[in-house]
Coordinates of C-alpha atoms in Angstrom, one line a residue:
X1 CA 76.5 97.9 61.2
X2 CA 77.1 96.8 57.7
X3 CA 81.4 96.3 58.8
X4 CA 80.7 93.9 61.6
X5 CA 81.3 90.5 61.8
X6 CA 80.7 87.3 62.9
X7 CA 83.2 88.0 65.9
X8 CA 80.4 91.4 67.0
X9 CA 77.6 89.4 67.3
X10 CA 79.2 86.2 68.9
X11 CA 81.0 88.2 71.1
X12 CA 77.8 89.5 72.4
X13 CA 75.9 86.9 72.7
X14 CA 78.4 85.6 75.3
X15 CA 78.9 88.8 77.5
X16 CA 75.0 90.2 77.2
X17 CA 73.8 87.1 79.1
X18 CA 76.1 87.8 82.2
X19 CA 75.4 91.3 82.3
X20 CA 71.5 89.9 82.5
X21 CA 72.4 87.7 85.2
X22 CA 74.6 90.4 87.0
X23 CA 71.6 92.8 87.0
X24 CA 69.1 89.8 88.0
X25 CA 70.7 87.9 90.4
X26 CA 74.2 89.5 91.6
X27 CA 74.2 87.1 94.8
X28 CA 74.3 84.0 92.4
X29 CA 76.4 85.8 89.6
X30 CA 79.1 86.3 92.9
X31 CA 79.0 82.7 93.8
X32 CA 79.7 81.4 90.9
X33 CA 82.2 83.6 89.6
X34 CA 83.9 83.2 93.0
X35 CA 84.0 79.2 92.4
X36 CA 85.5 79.8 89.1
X37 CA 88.3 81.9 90.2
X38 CA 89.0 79.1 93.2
X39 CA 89.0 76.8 90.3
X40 CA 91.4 78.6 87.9
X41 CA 93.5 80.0 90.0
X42 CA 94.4 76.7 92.3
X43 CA 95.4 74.2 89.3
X44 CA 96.3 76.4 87.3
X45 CA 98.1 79.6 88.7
X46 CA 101.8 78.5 88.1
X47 CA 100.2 78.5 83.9
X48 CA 100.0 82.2 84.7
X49 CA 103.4 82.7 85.9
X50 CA 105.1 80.8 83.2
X51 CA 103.2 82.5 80.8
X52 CA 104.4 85.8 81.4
X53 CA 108.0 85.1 82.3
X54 CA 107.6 83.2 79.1
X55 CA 106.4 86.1 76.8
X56 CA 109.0 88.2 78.4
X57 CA 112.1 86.1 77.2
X58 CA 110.4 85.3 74.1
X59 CA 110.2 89.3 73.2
X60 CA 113.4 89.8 74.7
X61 CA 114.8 87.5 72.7
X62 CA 113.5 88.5 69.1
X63 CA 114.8 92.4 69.8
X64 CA 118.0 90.9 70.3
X65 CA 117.7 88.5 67.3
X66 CA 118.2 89.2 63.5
X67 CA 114.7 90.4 63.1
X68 CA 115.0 93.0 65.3
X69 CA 116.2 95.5 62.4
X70 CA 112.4 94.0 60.5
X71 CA 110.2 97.5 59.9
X72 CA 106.6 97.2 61.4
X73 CA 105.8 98.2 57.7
X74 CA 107.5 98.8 54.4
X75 CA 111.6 98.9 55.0
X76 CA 111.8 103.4 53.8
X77 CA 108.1 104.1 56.2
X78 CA 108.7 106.1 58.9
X79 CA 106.7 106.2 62.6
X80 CA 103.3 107.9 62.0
X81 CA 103.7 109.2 65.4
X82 CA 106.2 111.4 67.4
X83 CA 108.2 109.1 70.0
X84 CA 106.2 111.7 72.6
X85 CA 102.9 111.5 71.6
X86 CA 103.8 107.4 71.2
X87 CA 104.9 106.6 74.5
X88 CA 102.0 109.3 75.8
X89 CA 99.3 107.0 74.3
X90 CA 100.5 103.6 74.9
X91 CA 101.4 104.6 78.4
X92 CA 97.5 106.3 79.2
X93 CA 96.1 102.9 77.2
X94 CA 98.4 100.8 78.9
X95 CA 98.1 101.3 82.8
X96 CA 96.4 104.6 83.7
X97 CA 94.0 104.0 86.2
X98 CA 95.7 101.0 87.8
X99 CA 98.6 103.5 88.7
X100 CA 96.4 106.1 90.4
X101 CA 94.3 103.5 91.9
X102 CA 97.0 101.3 93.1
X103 CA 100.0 103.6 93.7
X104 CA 99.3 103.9 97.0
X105 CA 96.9 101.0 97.9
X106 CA 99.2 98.2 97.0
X107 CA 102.2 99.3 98.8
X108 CA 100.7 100.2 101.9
X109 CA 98.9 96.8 101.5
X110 CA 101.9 95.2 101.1
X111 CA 103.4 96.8 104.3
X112 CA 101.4 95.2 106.4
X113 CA 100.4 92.0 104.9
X114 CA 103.8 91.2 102.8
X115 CA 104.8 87.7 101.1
X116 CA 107.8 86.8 103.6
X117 CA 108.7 89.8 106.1
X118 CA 107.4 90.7 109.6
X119 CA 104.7 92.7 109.1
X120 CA 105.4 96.4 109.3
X121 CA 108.9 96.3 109.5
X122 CA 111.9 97.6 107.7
X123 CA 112.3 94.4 105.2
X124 CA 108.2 94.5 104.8
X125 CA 108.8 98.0 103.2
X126 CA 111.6 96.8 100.9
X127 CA 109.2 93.9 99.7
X128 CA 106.3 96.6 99.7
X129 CA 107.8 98.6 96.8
X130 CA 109.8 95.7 95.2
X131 CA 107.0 93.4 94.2
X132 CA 104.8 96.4 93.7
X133 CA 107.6 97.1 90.8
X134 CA 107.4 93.2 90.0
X135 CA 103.9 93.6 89.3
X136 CA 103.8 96.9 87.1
X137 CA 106.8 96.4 85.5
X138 CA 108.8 94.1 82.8
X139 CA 106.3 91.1 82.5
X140 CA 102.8 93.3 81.6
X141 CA 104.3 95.1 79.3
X142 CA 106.0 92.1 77.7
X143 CA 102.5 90.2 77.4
X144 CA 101.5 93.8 75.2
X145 CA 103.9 93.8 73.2
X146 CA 104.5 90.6 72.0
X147 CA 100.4 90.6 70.9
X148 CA 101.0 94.7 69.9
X149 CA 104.4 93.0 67.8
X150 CA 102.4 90.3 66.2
X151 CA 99.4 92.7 65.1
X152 CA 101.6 95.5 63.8
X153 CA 103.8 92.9 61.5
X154 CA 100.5 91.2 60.4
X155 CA 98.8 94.5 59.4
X156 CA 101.4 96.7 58.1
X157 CA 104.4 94.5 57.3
X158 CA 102.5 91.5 56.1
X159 CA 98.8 93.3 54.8
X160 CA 96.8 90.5 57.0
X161 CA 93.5 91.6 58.8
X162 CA 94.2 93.8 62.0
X163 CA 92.6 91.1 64.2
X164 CA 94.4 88.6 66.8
X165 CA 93.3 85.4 64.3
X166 CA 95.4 87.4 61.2
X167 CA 98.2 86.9 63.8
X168 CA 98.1 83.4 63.7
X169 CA 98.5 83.5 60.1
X170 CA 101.6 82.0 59.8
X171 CA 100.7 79.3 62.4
X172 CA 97.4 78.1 61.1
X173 CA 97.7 79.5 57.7
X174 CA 94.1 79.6 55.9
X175 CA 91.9 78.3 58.7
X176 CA 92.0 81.7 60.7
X177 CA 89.7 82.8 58.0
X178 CA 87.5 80.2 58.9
X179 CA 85.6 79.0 62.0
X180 CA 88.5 78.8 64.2
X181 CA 89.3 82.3 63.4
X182 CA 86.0 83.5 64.8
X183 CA 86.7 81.6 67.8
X184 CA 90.3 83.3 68.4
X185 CA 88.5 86.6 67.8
X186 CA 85.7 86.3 70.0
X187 CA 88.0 84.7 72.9
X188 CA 90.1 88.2 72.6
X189 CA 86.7 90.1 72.6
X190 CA 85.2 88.3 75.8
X191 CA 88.3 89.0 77.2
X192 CA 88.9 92.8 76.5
X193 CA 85.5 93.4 77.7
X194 CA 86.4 92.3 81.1
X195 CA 89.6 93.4 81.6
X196 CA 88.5 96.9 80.8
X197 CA 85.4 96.7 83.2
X198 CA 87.5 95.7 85.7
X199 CA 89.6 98.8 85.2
X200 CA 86.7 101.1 84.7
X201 CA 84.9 99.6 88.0
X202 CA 88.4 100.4 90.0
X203 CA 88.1 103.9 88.5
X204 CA 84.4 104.4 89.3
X205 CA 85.2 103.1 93.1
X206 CA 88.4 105.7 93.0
X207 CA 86.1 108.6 91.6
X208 CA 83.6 107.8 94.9
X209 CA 86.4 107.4 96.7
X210 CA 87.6 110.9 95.9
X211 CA 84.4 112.4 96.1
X212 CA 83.9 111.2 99.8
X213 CA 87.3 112.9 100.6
X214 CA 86.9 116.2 99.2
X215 CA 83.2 116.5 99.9
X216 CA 81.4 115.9 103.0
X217 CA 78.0 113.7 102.7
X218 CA 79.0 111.4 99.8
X219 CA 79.1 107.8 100.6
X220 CA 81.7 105.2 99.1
X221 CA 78.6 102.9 97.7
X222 CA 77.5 100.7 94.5
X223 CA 74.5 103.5 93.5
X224 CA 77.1 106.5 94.0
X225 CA 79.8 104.3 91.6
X226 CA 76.6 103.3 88.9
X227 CA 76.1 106.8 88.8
X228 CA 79.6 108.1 88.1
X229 CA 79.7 105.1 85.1
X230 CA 77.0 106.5 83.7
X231 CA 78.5 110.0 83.3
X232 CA 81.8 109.0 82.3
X233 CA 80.2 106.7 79.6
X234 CA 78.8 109.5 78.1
X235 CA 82.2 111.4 77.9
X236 CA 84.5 108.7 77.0
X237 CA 81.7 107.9 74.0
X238 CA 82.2 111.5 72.8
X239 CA 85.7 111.2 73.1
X240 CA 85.4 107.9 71.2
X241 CA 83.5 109.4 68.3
X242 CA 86.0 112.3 68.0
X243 CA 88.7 109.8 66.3
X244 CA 92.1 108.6 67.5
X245 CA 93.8 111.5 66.3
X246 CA 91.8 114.0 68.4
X247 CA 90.0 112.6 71.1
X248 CA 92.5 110.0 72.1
X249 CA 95.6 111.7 71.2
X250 CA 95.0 114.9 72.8
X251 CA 93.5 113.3 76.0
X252 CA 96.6 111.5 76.2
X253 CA 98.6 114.0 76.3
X254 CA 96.5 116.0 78.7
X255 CA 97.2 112.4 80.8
X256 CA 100.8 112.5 81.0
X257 CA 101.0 116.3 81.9
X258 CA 98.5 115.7 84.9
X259 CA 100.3 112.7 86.1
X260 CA 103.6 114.3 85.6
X261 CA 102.3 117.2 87.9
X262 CA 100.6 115.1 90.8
X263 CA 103.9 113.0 91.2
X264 CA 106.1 116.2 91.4
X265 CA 103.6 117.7 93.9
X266 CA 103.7 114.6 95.8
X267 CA 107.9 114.2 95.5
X268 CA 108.7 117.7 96.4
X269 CA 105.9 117.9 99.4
X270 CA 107.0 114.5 101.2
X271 CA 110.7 113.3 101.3
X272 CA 111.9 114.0 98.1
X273 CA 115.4 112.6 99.3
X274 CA 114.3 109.1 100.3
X275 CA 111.1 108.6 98.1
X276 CA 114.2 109.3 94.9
X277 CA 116.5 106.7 97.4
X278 CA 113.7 104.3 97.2
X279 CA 113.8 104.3 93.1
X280 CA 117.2 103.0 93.0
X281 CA 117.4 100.9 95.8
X282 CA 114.4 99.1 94.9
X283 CA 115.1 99.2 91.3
X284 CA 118.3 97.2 92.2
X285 CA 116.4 95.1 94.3
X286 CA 113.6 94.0 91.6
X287 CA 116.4 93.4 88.8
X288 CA 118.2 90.9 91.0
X289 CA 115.1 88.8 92.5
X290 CA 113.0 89.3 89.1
X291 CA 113.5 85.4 88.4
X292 CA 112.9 84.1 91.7
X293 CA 110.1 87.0 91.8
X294 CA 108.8 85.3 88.9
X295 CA 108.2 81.8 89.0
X296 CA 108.0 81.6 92.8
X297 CA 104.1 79.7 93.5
X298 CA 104.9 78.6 97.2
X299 CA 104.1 74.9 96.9
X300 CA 104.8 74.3 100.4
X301 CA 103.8 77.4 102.3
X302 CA 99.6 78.1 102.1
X303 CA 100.1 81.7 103.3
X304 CA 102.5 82.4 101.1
X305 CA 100.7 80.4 98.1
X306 CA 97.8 82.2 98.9
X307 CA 99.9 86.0 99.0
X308 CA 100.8 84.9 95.7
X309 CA 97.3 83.7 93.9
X310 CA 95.7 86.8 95.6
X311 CA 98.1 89.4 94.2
X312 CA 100.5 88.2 91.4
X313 CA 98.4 85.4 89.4
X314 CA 95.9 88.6 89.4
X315 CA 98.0 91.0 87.7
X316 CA 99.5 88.4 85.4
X317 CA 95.4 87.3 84.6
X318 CA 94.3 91.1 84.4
X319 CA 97.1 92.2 82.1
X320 CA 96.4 89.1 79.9
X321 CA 92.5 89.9 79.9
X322 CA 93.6 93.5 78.7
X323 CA 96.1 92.6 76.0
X324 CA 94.2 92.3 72.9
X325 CA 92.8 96.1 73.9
X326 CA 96.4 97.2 75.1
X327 CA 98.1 95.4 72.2
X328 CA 95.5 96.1 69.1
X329 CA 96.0 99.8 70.2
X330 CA 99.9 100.3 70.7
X331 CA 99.9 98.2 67.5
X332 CA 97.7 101.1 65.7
X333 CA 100.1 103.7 66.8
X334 CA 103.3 102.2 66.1
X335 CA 103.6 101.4 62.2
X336 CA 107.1 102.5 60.8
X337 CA 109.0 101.4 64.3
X338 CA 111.8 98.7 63.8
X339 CA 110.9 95.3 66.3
X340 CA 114.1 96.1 68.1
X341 CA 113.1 100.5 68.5
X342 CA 109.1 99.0 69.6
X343 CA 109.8 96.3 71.7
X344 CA 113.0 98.7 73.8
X345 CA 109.8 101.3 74.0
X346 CA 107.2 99.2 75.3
X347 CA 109.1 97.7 77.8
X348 CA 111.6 100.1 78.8
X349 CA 110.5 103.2 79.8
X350 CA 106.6 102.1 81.0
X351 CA 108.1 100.1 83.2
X352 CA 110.9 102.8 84.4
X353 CA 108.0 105.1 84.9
X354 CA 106.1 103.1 86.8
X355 CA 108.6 101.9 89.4
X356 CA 108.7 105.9 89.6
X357 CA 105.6 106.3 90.4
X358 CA 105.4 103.8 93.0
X359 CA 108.5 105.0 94.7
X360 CA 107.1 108.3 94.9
X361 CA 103.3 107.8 95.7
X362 CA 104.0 104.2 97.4
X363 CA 107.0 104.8 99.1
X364 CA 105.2 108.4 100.7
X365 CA 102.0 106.0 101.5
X366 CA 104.5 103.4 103.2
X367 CA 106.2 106.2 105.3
X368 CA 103.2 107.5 106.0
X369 CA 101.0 104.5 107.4
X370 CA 104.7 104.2 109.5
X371 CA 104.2 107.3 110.9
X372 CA 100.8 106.8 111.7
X373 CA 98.8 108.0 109.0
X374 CA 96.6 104.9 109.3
X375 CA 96.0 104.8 105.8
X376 CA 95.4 101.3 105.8
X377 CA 92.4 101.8 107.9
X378 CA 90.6 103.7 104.4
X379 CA 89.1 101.7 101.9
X380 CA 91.9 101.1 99.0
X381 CA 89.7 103.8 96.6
X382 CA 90.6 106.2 99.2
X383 CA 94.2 105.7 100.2
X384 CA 95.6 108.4 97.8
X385 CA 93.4 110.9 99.0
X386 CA 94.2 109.6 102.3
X387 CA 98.2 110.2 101.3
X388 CA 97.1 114.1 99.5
X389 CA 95.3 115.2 102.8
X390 CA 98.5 114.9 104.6
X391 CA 100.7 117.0 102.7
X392 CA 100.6 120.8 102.0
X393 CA 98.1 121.7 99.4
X394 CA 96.5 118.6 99.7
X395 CA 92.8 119.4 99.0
X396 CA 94.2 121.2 95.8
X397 CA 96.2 118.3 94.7
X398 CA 93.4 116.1 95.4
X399 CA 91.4 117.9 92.9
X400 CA 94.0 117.6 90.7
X401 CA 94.0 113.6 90.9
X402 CA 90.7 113.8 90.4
X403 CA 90.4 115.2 87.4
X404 CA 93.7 112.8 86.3
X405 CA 91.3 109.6 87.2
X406 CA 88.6 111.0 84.8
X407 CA 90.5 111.8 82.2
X408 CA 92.4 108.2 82.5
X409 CA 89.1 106.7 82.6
X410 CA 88.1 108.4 79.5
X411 CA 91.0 107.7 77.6
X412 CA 91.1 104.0 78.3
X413 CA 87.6 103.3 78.0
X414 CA 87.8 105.6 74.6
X415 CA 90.8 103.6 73.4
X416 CA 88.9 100.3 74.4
X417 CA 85.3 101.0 72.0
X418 CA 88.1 101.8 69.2
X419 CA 89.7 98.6 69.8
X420 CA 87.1 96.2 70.4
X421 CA 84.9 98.0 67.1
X422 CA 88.0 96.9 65.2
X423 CA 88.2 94.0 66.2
X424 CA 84.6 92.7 65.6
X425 CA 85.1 94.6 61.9
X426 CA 85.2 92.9 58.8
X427 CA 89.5 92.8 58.5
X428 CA 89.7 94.6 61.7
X429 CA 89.0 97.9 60.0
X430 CA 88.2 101.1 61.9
X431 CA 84.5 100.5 63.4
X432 CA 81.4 102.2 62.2
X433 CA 80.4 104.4 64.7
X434 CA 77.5 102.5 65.8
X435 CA 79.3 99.5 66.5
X436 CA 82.0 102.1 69.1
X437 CA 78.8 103.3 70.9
X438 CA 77.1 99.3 71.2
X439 CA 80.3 98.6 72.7
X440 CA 80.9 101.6 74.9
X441 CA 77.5 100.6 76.6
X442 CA 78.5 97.1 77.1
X443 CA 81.4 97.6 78.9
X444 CA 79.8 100.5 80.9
X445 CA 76.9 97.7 82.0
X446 CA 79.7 94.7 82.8
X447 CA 81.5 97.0 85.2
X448 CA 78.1 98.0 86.8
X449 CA 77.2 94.4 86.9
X450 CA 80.6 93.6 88.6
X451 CA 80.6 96.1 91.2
X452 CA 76.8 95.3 92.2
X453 CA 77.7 91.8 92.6
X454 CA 80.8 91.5 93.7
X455 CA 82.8 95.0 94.0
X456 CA 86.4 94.7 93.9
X457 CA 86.4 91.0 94.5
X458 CA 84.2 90.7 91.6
X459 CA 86.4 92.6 89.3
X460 CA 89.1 90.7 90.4
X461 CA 87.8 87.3 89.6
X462 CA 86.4 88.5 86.7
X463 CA 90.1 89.2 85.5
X464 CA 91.3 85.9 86.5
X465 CA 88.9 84.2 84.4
X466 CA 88.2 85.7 81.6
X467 CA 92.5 85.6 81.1
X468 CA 92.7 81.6 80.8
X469 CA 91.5 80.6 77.1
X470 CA 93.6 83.8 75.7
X471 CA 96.6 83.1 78.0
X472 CA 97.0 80.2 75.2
X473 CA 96.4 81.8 72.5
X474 CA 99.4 84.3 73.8
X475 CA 101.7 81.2 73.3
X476 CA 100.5 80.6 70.0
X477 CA 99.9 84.1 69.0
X478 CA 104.4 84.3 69.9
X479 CA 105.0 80.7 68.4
X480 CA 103.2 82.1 65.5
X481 CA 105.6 85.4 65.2
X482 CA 108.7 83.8 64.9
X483 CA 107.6 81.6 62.4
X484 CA 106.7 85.0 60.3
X485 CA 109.7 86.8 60.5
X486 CA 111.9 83.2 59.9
X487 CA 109.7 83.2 56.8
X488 CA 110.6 86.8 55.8
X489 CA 114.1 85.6 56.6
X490 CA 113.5 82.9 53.9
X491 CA 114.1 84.1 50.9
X492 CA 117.8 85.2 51.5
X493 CA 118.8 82.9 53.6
X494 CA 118.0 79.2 52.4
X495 CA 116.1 80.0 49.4
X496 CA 118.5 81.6 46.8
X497 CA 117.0 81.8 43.1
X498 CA 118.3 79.8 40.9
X499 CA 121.6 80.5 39.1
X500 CA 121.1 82.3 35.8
X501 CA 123.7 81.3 33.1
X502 CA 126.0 83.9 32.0
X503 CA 125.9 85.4 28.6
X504 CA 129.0 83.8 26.7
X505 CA 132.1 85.8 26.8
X506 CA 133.5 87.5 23.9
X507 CA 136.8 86.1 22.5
X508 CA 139.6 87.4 23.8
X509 CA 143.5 86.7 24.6
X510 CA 144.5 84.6 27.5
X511 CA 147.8 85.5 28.9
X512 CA 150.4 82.6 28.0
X513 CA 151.1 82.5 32.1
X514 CA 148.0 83.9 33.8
X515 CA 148.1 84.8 37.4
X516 CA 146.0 84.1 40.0
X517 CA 143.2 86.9 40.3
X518 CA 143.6 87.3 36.3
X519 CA 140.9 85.1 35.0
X520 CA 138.3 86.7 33.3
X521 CA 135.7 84.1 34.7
X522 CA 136.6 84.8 38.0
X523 CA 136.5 88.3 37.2
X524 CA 132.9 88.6 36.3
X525 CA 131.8 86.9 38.9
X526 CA 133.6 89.0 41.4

């Protein structure tokens, strides 16, 4: 434990207490969570949504820029990683478990409770996979990767500590090294931690979920859900102690082939014709409403306001909550990339693969709640198994997902005790193994203490919460970025060295009638 720092013990002594008062009192730990969230989310849910659409044309805009040529490291260092085994990794980190969780679930929800459409009906679809794209696509990953951009110049371009406060660097200059620092820091700590419980408790209610479906007698219940935690914490720490370049890496891997096998299963066993037909049409769809799609709050409609605090303020707080995991990791794996190569990567083809998904898995769970699968009448932990039972094969393929959730909720909760070690480490070095074990348990206990008080609701507003303070420090964190790379910039561009004086020239003859282009002072300095 000799690495930690102040950031590890701070950090703890603000998320220990709530796991005490989860396992004490859940009924008064859901209350007041509950009025926190109604809080947050009603003054300040359009901060959300400018926030992200923020990040995203902030990002956009530097990959576009100059700087986009700037190496994540020196200018001749290469990617430490193969672009397969990149995208592999950042995409398990980045979203695993939501996507199987919510493939199905959110569309289907959609379907029958959408923002503007009848419910149901033929427009209610369209809106069912469009905003289901809106909300897995451009804007999470841009909130990644401009914190992943600003940690990957700090640490290998610049030599700064791997932390979120050596981001802010070129913002606040010597006082991240101070008291504010540890502040930053431990904001980005708090915050992991429940953004990644949130995740794990969705995959602990997806493993019950799956459980009940392929095997008769099992409940969908809190003690069944503590009891899968507990197991998987024990793998994931093994994982975790293996190293990044085992463990993580090959589990990875082994993600991306699984998924890759459960969604052709899925697309040629349903209608492979109009789930591919619902890619483009709803790809075309989301590109043309993504900026209405984006800042729309619905001032003067309550249900529609209320659509739009339930579902998209969520996401937007639950991918902020998990950027400094998301971000410190992709940053890790991407030294040698140019700005303009990582920031085309993160956002690019996650979010193309994830509107895939959702065309496949949620367009087949929207056709098939039409035709009367009544998948809607499952619990959302169930509605993919719901979707597997009715196509051929189903019970095999349903063992097949369930091995995907575990080994997605392995990898991301491996991936997050690497990231928070690091970043309560002295410099945000690689943790001590002690310190990757203290905080596997601790996020193991806060999703057990958000399931027992509040289940999904309760990792939910946990999310929502826990996003505010480090949805500012976003802002600064890209404010802070720019002014980096204009500094890099600097040098060359408004800071030329001074002029040395030339060495006197040797005596020659001048031509009696030189010509332009002939003088030998304009000559040397050509």
């Amino acid at each position: 434990m000799r690495r930690t720092s102040v950031v590890f013990w701070a950090s703890l002594a603000l998320v220990l207490p709530f796991v005490l008062w989860g396992a004490l009192s859940p009924e008064t730990l859901s209350s007041g969570a509950e009025a926190a969230r109604t809080f947050v989310v009603d003054r300040f849910g359009w901060f959300y949504l400018l926030t992200a659409s923020g990040l995203l044309i902030g990002v956009i805009a530097l990959a576009a820029s100059r700087y986009g040529r700037v190496r994540l490291g020196a200018d001749d260092e290469r990617p430490e990683y193969s672009t397969g085994a990149w995208f592999a990794m950042l995409f398990s980190a980045g979203m695993g478990i939501g996507l199987v969780f919510w493939g199905v679930a959110e569309p289907v929800s959609h379907l029958l409770a959408p923002p503007t459409a009848e419910p149901g009906s033929t427009e209610a679809a369209r809106d069912a996979l469009r905003y289901s794209f809106f909300h897995w696509g451009l804007h999470p990953w841009a909130i990644y990767a401009v914190l992943a951009l600003a940690l990957a110049y700090a640490r290998f371009r610049r030599g700064w500590k791997a932390t979120v406060s050596g981001a802010l660097r070129p913002l606040l200059g010597d006082r991240v090294d101070g008291p504010l620092g540890v502040a930053v820091d431990t904001v980005a700590v708090v915050a992991t931690v429940f953004g990644v419980a949130t995740s794990l408790g969705l995959g602990a209610a997806q493993i019950n979920g799956g459980l009940a479906a392929l095997a008769g007698g099992i409940a969908v219940e809190p003690g069944v859900q503590l009891a899968i935690i507990a197991v998987i914490t024990v793998l994931f720490l093994v994982s975790a102690l293996s190293g990044l370049d085992r463990g993580i890496k090959w589990l990875s891997s082994a993600n991306v082939v699984l998924a890759v096998g459960l969604l052709l299963f899925v697309l040629l066993t349903a209608q492979s014709g109009r789930l591919l037909g619902a890619f483009t049409t709803t790809l075309g769809g989301y590109l043309s409403e993504l900026p209405a799609m984006s800042l729309q709050t619905g001032p003067f409609d309550t249900a529609r306001s209320e659509w739009i605090n339930g579902w998209t303020v969520f996401y937007w707080a639950w991918w902020i909550s998990w950027s400094p995991f998301v971000a410190t990791f992709i940053a890790r794996i991407s030294r040698g990339r140019t700005v303009r190569e990582f920031v085309v990567g993160v956002l690019a083809v996650p979010t193309a693969l994830s509107g895939l998904w959702f065309s496949v898995f949620g367009g087949a769970g929207v056709l098939a709640e039409r035709d009367g699968a009544e998948l809607s009448e499952q619990g959302a932990e169930s509605q993919l198994f719901g979707l597997l039972a009715t196509l051929p094969g189903g019970v095999v393929a349903g063992i097949g997902a369930m091995i995907l959730i575990v080994t997605f909720f392995v990898t991301s909760a491996d991936s997050a005790t690497f990231v928070l070690g690091s970043l309560s480490s002295r410099e945000g070095r690689d943790p001590a193994r002690s310190v990757t074990v203290v905080w596997g348990l601790v996020i193991a206990a806060s999703a057990a203490a958000l399931l027992v008080s509040g289940g999904l609701g309760g990792l939910q507003t946990a999310s929502i919460v826990a996003a505010f303070p480090f949805a500012v420090v976003l802002i600064l964190v890209l404010v802070s970025l720019v002014r980096g790379l204009r500094q890099e910039a600097l040098p060359a561009a408004t800071a030329p060295a001074a002029p040395v004086p030339a060495a006197p020239l040797p005596a020659e003859p001048v031509p009696a009638d030189p010509t332009p282009g002939d003088d030998p002072v304009r000559a040397a300095g050509r």
